[in-house]
Amino acid sequence: MKTDIAKLLQRKKKQIFENWVAAQLADSNLRDELMSNEELRSQSDELLDVLLKTINNDNLSDVYSQAFEPVREILAGISVFRAKNGYTPTETGLYVFGLKEAFLQAIQGEMKSDLPGMIEVTFRMNKLMDHLAIDTFDTFIKGREEVILRQTDEITEISTPVIRVWDGILALPIIGTLDSSRTQVVMENLLQEIVVSGSTIAILDISGVPAVDSLVAQHLIKTVAATRLMGAECIISGIRPEIAQTVVHLGIDLSSIVTKATLASALRHAFTMLKLEVKRVQREKSI
Amino acid sequence: MDRIPILRMGKFLLVTIQIDLYDRLATNLESDLVNMVNKTGARGVLIDISALSIVDSFMGRILGNIGTMSKIMDAEAVVVGMQPAVAITLIELGLELKGVHTALNVEKGMELLHEKISFDEDTLDEADYENNSE
Amino acid sequence: MTIEKEQDVVPFRNRVKEHAVKIGMSILNQTKLITAASELVRNMLKYAGGGVTTIEVLSKGRENGIRVVFQDKGPGIKDIKQAMQDGFSTGKSLGVGLPGAKRLVSEFDIKSIPGEGTTVTIIKWKNG
């Protein structure tokens, strides 16, 4: 007689659940600061519930069938939740493997009399849970990737502010490495702001750029050229001694660009170009 | 035949390109402008391209040609109002439009033309003065 | 879309633009794609006297993109490597067409058999 796995597991559900949760709670690495025991229990309960409703003798080996869609959905949810909340991949992996352990315990306990049947069921159960674990891993990594993507977006957003320092003068401090995608964002923001504010001078301050190699220099030259096409002038400031050294050693020609050592001297240059003068107010001495 | 209108404003010629140009129209504009410079003795040419969403190498070459041709005929050409996306694309494409002056908008372009021309006249005056003093 | 005369260039660019707008491409990337397409279609007219273009929307994962294929039955290109160099031109142009177009798009592929024709395929991803 063939044992109905679904019925067997359904019957032992409570025990499986308790074993599983107990194993999780007993784990010395359990991080209850990330999730309360209550939450862990309800999350695990939901997963087990749906999984047991899905399983039957026929679909046991086919995780990618339509029937398993809800199970994989819940697992994906748990996985993404864990990825975003700082669980390690090991912890997430062990979570699913813990459930497998509990299942196998139950099967071994119940099917002592039917050894060949037990082996078969164990084998299929193993396979099912392994697939689910791999699936979980996939979504876990996707969850992490999403976090990284979001952070990258945020960094590019915040790292390229365009500041109006004076009527007609924009300043753009660049912090961090300047790669081609970053240059795109910088250029776009700068040119857009030039149009909006009607500025004729832009100062690119590169004191926050760790190193200038020929590629970065090329990006800078491109930005300057694009600014000129718009009809504005571009000054590069914040050239540190090391940068001047590497630029010369690499044989990069920056002679077509106005460069200044500090933002202050760049601003002074900009004032001259706009025929502006900054003066100290002479107070009349009263005797 | 379609033509881009060229407006005369004192010493300057003014062109606003409002539609995407096909090649014939662009080459026509080039020759019309040069003829106009010759006929009117204009000292400056201002081309507003703020409505152009695309400038490819062909159009870039036309703009460059207008700049160089004007220069030979003793006039300055200013291209104004280039869209940011167009500027970035031109740079990526490898075109820097050397030989044409650029300005942010028509107003700034006019200022630039006045500046260039008054500078010319100033140096001319000085030269005249030197000649007279001899 | 068949390209036979220079008046076809502007409508063709508009078609490319429609596709790019449909997938929500940024203005900058739209401009780059259309400019590259414009360069290539001009090449086709100039060297092969015209040809056929196809525009389609692609998707890879959650990235969407536009693919434009340019097919002509012109004389072909003998030395592709040379043609892809900046400043090289057999005609009287600036010689930025092919290499410039390549810089403007995400993926660029050119196949040419001398005497039979040239096929250029470009892809621009929405965020690429």
PDB file of N, CA and C in Angstrom, chain A residues 184 187-188 191-192 194-195 198-200 221-223 225-226 228-232 275, chain B residues 79 81-88 90-92 95-97 102-105 108 115:
ATOM      1  N   GLN A 184      27.715  61.295 -17.010  1.00  0.00           N
ATOM      2  CA  GLN A 184      26.440  61.566 -17.674  1.00  0.00           C
ATOM      3  C   GLN A 184      25.518  62.355 -16.755  1.00  0.00           C
ATOM      4  N   MET A 187      26.833  65.867 -16.129  1.00  0.00           N
ATOM      5  CA  MET A 187      26.597  66.712 -17.300  1.00  0.00           C
ATOM      6  C   MET A 187      25.129  67.113 -17.400  1.00  0.00           C
ATOM      7  N   GLU A 188      24.254  66.114 -17.287  1.00  0.00           N
ATOM      8  CA  GLU A 188      22.831  66.388 -17.438  1.00  0.00           C
ATOM      9  C   GLU A 188      22.374  67.422 -16.424  1.00  0.00           C
ATOM     10  N   LEU A 191      24.016  70.951 -17.166  1.00  0.00           N
ATOM     11  CA  LEU A 191      23.492  71.652 -18.339  1.00  0.00           C
ATOM     12  C   LEU A 191      22.047  72.085 -18.110  1.00  0.00           C
ATOM     13  N   GLN A 192      21.278  71.202 -17.457  1.00  0.00           N
ATOM     14  CA  GLN A 192      19.891  71.535 -17.163  1.00  0.00           C
ATOM     15  C   GLN A 192      19.819  72.792 -16.312  1.00  0.00           C
ATOM     16  N   ILE A 194      22.083  75.066 -15.991  1.00  0.00           N
ATOM     17  CA  ILE A 194      22.553  76.228 -16.747  1.00  0.00           C
ATOM     18  C   ILE A 194      21.379  76.859 -17.501  1.00  0.00           C
ATOM     19  N   VAL A 195      20.560  76.000 -18.118  1.00  0.00           N
ATOM     20  CA  VAL A 195      19.404  76.503 -18.863  1.00  0.00           C
ATOM     21  C   VAL A 195      18.414  77.167 -17.918  1.00  0.00           C
ATOM     22  N   GLY A 198      20.005  80.300 -16.354  1.00  0.00           N
ATOM     23  CA  GLY A 198      20.598  81.258 -17.283  1.00  0.00           C
ATOM     24  C   GLY A 198      22.009  81.648 -16.899  1.00  0.00           C
ATOM     25  N   SER A 199      22.738  80.709 -16.315  1.00  0.00           N
ATOM     26  CA  SER A 199      24.100  81.021 -15.879  1.00  0.00           C
ATOM     27  C   SER A 199      25.064  80.934 -17.052  1.00  0.00           C
ATOM     28  N   THR A 200      26.134  81.727 -16.985  1.00  0.00           N
ATOM     29  CA  THR A 200      27.107  81.675 -18.071  1.00  0.00           C
ATOM     30  C   THR A 200      28.429  81.086 -17.615  1.00  0.00           C
ATOM     31  N   ILE A 221      36.963  66.809 -19.736  1.00  0.00           N
ATOM     32  CA  ILE A 221      37.087  67.583 -20.974  1.00  0.00           C
ATOM     33  C   ILE A 221      35.755  67.575 -21.727  1.00  0.00           C
ATOM     34  N   LYS A 222      35.095  66.397 -21.736  1.00  0.00           N
ATOM     35  CA  LYS A 222      33.785  66.287 -22.389  1.00  0.00           C
ATOM     36  C   LYS A 222      32.773  67.229 -21.747  1.00  0.00           C
ATOM     37  N   THR A 223      32.762  67.236 -20.408  1.00  0.00           N
ATOM     38  CA  THR A 223      31.808  68.094 -19.712  1.00  0.00           C
ATOM     39  C   THR A 223      32.044  69.554 -20.072  1.00  0.00           C
ATOM     40  N   ALA A 225      33.468  70.697 -22.775  1.00  0.00           N
ATOM     41  CA  ALA A 225      33.096  70.934 -24.173  1.00  0.00           C
ATOM     42  C   ALA A 225      31.580  71.073 -24.315  1.00  0.00           C
ATOM     43  N   ALA A 226      30.828  70.217 -23.611  1.00  0.00           N
ATOM     44  CA  ALA A 226      29.361  70.284 -23.685  1.00  0.00           C
ATOM     45  C   ALA A 226      28.866  71.611 -23.127  1.00  0.00           C
ATOM     46  N   ARG A 228      30.443  74.393 -23.150  1.00  0.00           N
ATOM     47  CA  ARG A 228      30.748  75.438 -24.132  1.00  0.00           C
ATOM     48  C   ARG A 228      29.744  75.442 -25.272  1.00  0.00           C
ATOM     49  N   LEU A 229      29.305  74.239 -25.693  1.00  0.00           N
ATOM     50  CA  LEU A 229      28.323  74.169 -26.769  1.00  0.00           C
ATOM     51  C   LEU A 229      27.044  74.888 -26.381  1.00  0.00           C
ATOM     52  N   MET A 230      26.738  74.851 -25.077  1.00  0.00           N
ATOM     53  CA  MET A 230      25.531  75.523 -24.599  1.00  0.00           C
ATOM     54  C   MET A 230      25.743  77.032 -24.551  1.00  0.00           C
ATOM     55  N   GLY A 231      26.970  77.458 -24.638  1.00  0.00           N
ATOM     56  CA  GLY A 231      27.247  78.883 -24.581  1.00  0.00           C
ATOM     57  C   GLY A 231      27.644  79.353 -23.198  1.00  0.00           C
ATOM     58  N   ALA A 232      28.136  78.454 -22.372  1.00  0.00           N
ATOM     59  CA  ALA A 232      28.607  78.856 -21.049  1.00  0.00           C
ATOM     60  C   ALA A 232      30.071  78.455 -20.914  1.00  0.00           C
ATOM     61  N   LYS A 275      32.864  90.760 -15.054  1.00  0.00           N
ATOM     62  CA  LYS A 275      33.174  92.160 -14.759  1.00  0.00           C
ATOM     63  C   LYS A 275      32.555  92.606 -13.440  1.00  0.00           C
TER      64      LYS A 275
ATOM     65  N   VAL B  79      25.581  80.472 -32.432  1.00  0.00           N
ATOM     66  CA  VAL B  79      24.499  79.493 -32.327  1.00  0.00           C
ATOM     67  C   VAL B  79      23.949  79.576 -30.915  1.00  0.00           C
ATOM     68  N   GLY B  81      20.885  78.632 -27.822  1.00  0.00           N
ATOM     69  CA  GLY B  81      19.755  77.848 -27.334  1.00  0.00           C
ATOM     70  C   GLY B  81      19.854  76.353 -27.550  1.00  0.00           C
ATOM     71  N   MET B  82      21.061  75.810 -27.627  1.00  0.00           N
ATOM     72  CA  MET B  82      21.167  74.369 -27.815  1.00  0.00           C
ATOM     73  C   MET B  82      20.617  73.620 -26.598  1.00  0.00           C
ATOM     74  N   GLN B  83      19.841  72.574 -26.859  1.00  0.00           N
ATOM     75  CA  GLN B  83      19.286  71.765 -25.770  1.00  0.00           C
ATOM     76  C   GLN B  83      20.412  70.982 -25.083  1.00  0.00           C
ATOM     77  N   PRO B  84      20.329  70.816 -23.740  1.00  0.00           N
ATOM     78  CA  PRO B  84      21.368  70.051 -23.035  1.00  0.00           C
ATOM     79  C   PRO B  84      21.598  68.661 -23.651  1.00  0.00           C
ATOM     80  N   ALA B  85      20.506  67.953 -23.945  1.00  0.00           N
ATOM     81  CA  ALA B  85      20.667  66.596 -24.489  1.00  0.00           C
ATOM     82  C   ALA B  85      21.395  66.636 -25.827  1.00  0.00           C
ATOM     83  N   VAL B  86      21.124  67.673 -26.608  1.00  0.00           N
ATOM     84  CA  VAL B  86      21.781  67.797 -27.905  1.00  0.00           C
ATOM     85  C   VAL B  86      23.278  68.054 -27.712  1.00  0.00           C
ATOM     86  N   ALA B  87      23.605  68.913 -26.729  1.00  0.00           N
ATOM     87  CA  ALA B  87      25.016  69.223 -26.472  1.00  0.00           C
ATOM     88  C   ALA B  87      25.775  67.964 -26.063  1.00  0.00           C
ATOM     89  N   ILE B  88      25.205  67.198 -25.134  1.00  0.00           N
ATOM     90  CA  ILE B  88      25.880  65.976 -24.674  1.00  0.00           C
ATOM     91  C   ILE B  88      26.053  64.996 -25.831  1.00  0.00           C
ATOM     92  N   LEU B  90      26.215  65.621 -29.063  1.00  0.00           N
ATOM     93  CA  LEU B  90      27.225  66.097 -30.010  1.00  0.00           C
ATOM     94  C   LEU B  90      28.629  65.785 -29.516  1.00  0.00           C
ATOM     95  N   ILE B  91      28.835  65.973 -28.204  1.00  0.00           N
ATOM     96  CA  ILE B  91      30.156  65.707 -27.641  1.00  0.00           C
ATOM     97  C   ILE B  91      30.486  64.220 -27.755  1.00  0.00           C
ATOM     98  N   GLU B  92      29.500  63.360 -27.412  1.00  0.00           N
ATOM     99  CA  GLU B  92      29.715  61.915 -27.515  1.00  0.00           C
ATOM    100  C   GLU B  92      30.009  61.531 -28.968  1.00  0.00           C
ATOM    101  N   LEU B  95      31.750  65.769 -32.052  1.00  0.00           N
ATOM    102  CA  LEU B  95      31.694  67.070 -32.724  1.00  0.00           C
ATOM    103  C   LEU B  95      31.722  68.183 -31.696  1.00  0.00           C
ATOM    104  N   GLU B  96      32.662  69.108 -31.848  1.00  0.00           N
ATOM    105  CA  GLU B  96      32.718  70.202 -30.881  1.00  0.00           C
ATOM    106  C   GLU B  96      32.299  71.529 -31.477  1.00  0.00           C
ATOM    107  N   LEU B  97      31.940  71.527 -32.758  1.00  0.00           N
ATOM    108  CA  LEU B  97      31.519  72.746 -33.445  1.00  0.00           C
ATOM    109  C   LEU B  97      32.534  73.858 -33.278  1.00  0.00           C
ATOM    110  N   THR B 102      28.931  80.172 -29.249  1.00  0.00           N
ATOM    111  CA  THR B 102      27.654  79.702 -28.732  1.00  0.00           C
ATOM    112  C   THR B 102      27.200  80.620 -27.608  1.00  0.00           C
ATOM    113  N   ALA B 103      25.888  80.691 -27.415  1.00  0.00           N
ATOM    114  CA  ALA B 103      25.346  81.445 -26.291  1.00  0.00           C
ATOM    115  C   ALA B 103      24.091  80.744 -25.821  1.00  0.00           C
ATOM    116  N   LEU B 104      23.723  81.059 -24.578  1.00  0.00           N
ATOM    117  CA  LEU B 104      22.633  80.354 -23.918  1.00  0.00           C
ATOM    118  C   LEU B 104      21.280  80.635 -24.573  1.00  0.00           C
ATOM    119  N   ASN B 105      21.036  81.909 -24.880  1.00  0.00           N
ATOM    120  CA  ASN B 105      19.748  82.272 -25.477  1.00  0.00           C
ATOM    121  C   ASN B 105      19.938  83.468 -26.409  1.00  0.00           C
ATOM    122  N   LYS B 108      21.523  86.642 -24.803  1.00  0.00           N
ATOM    123  CA  LYS B 108      22.962  86.536 -24.540  1.00  0.00           C
ATOM    124  C   LYS B 108      23.742  86.480 -25.846  1.00  0.00           C
ATOM    125  N   GLU B 115      29.441  92.644 -28.485  1.00  0.00           N
ATOM    126  CA  GLU B 115      30.755  92.686 -27.880  1.00  0.00           C
ATOM    127  C   GLU B 115      31.831  92.457 -28.938  1.00  0.00           C
TER     128      GLU B 115
END
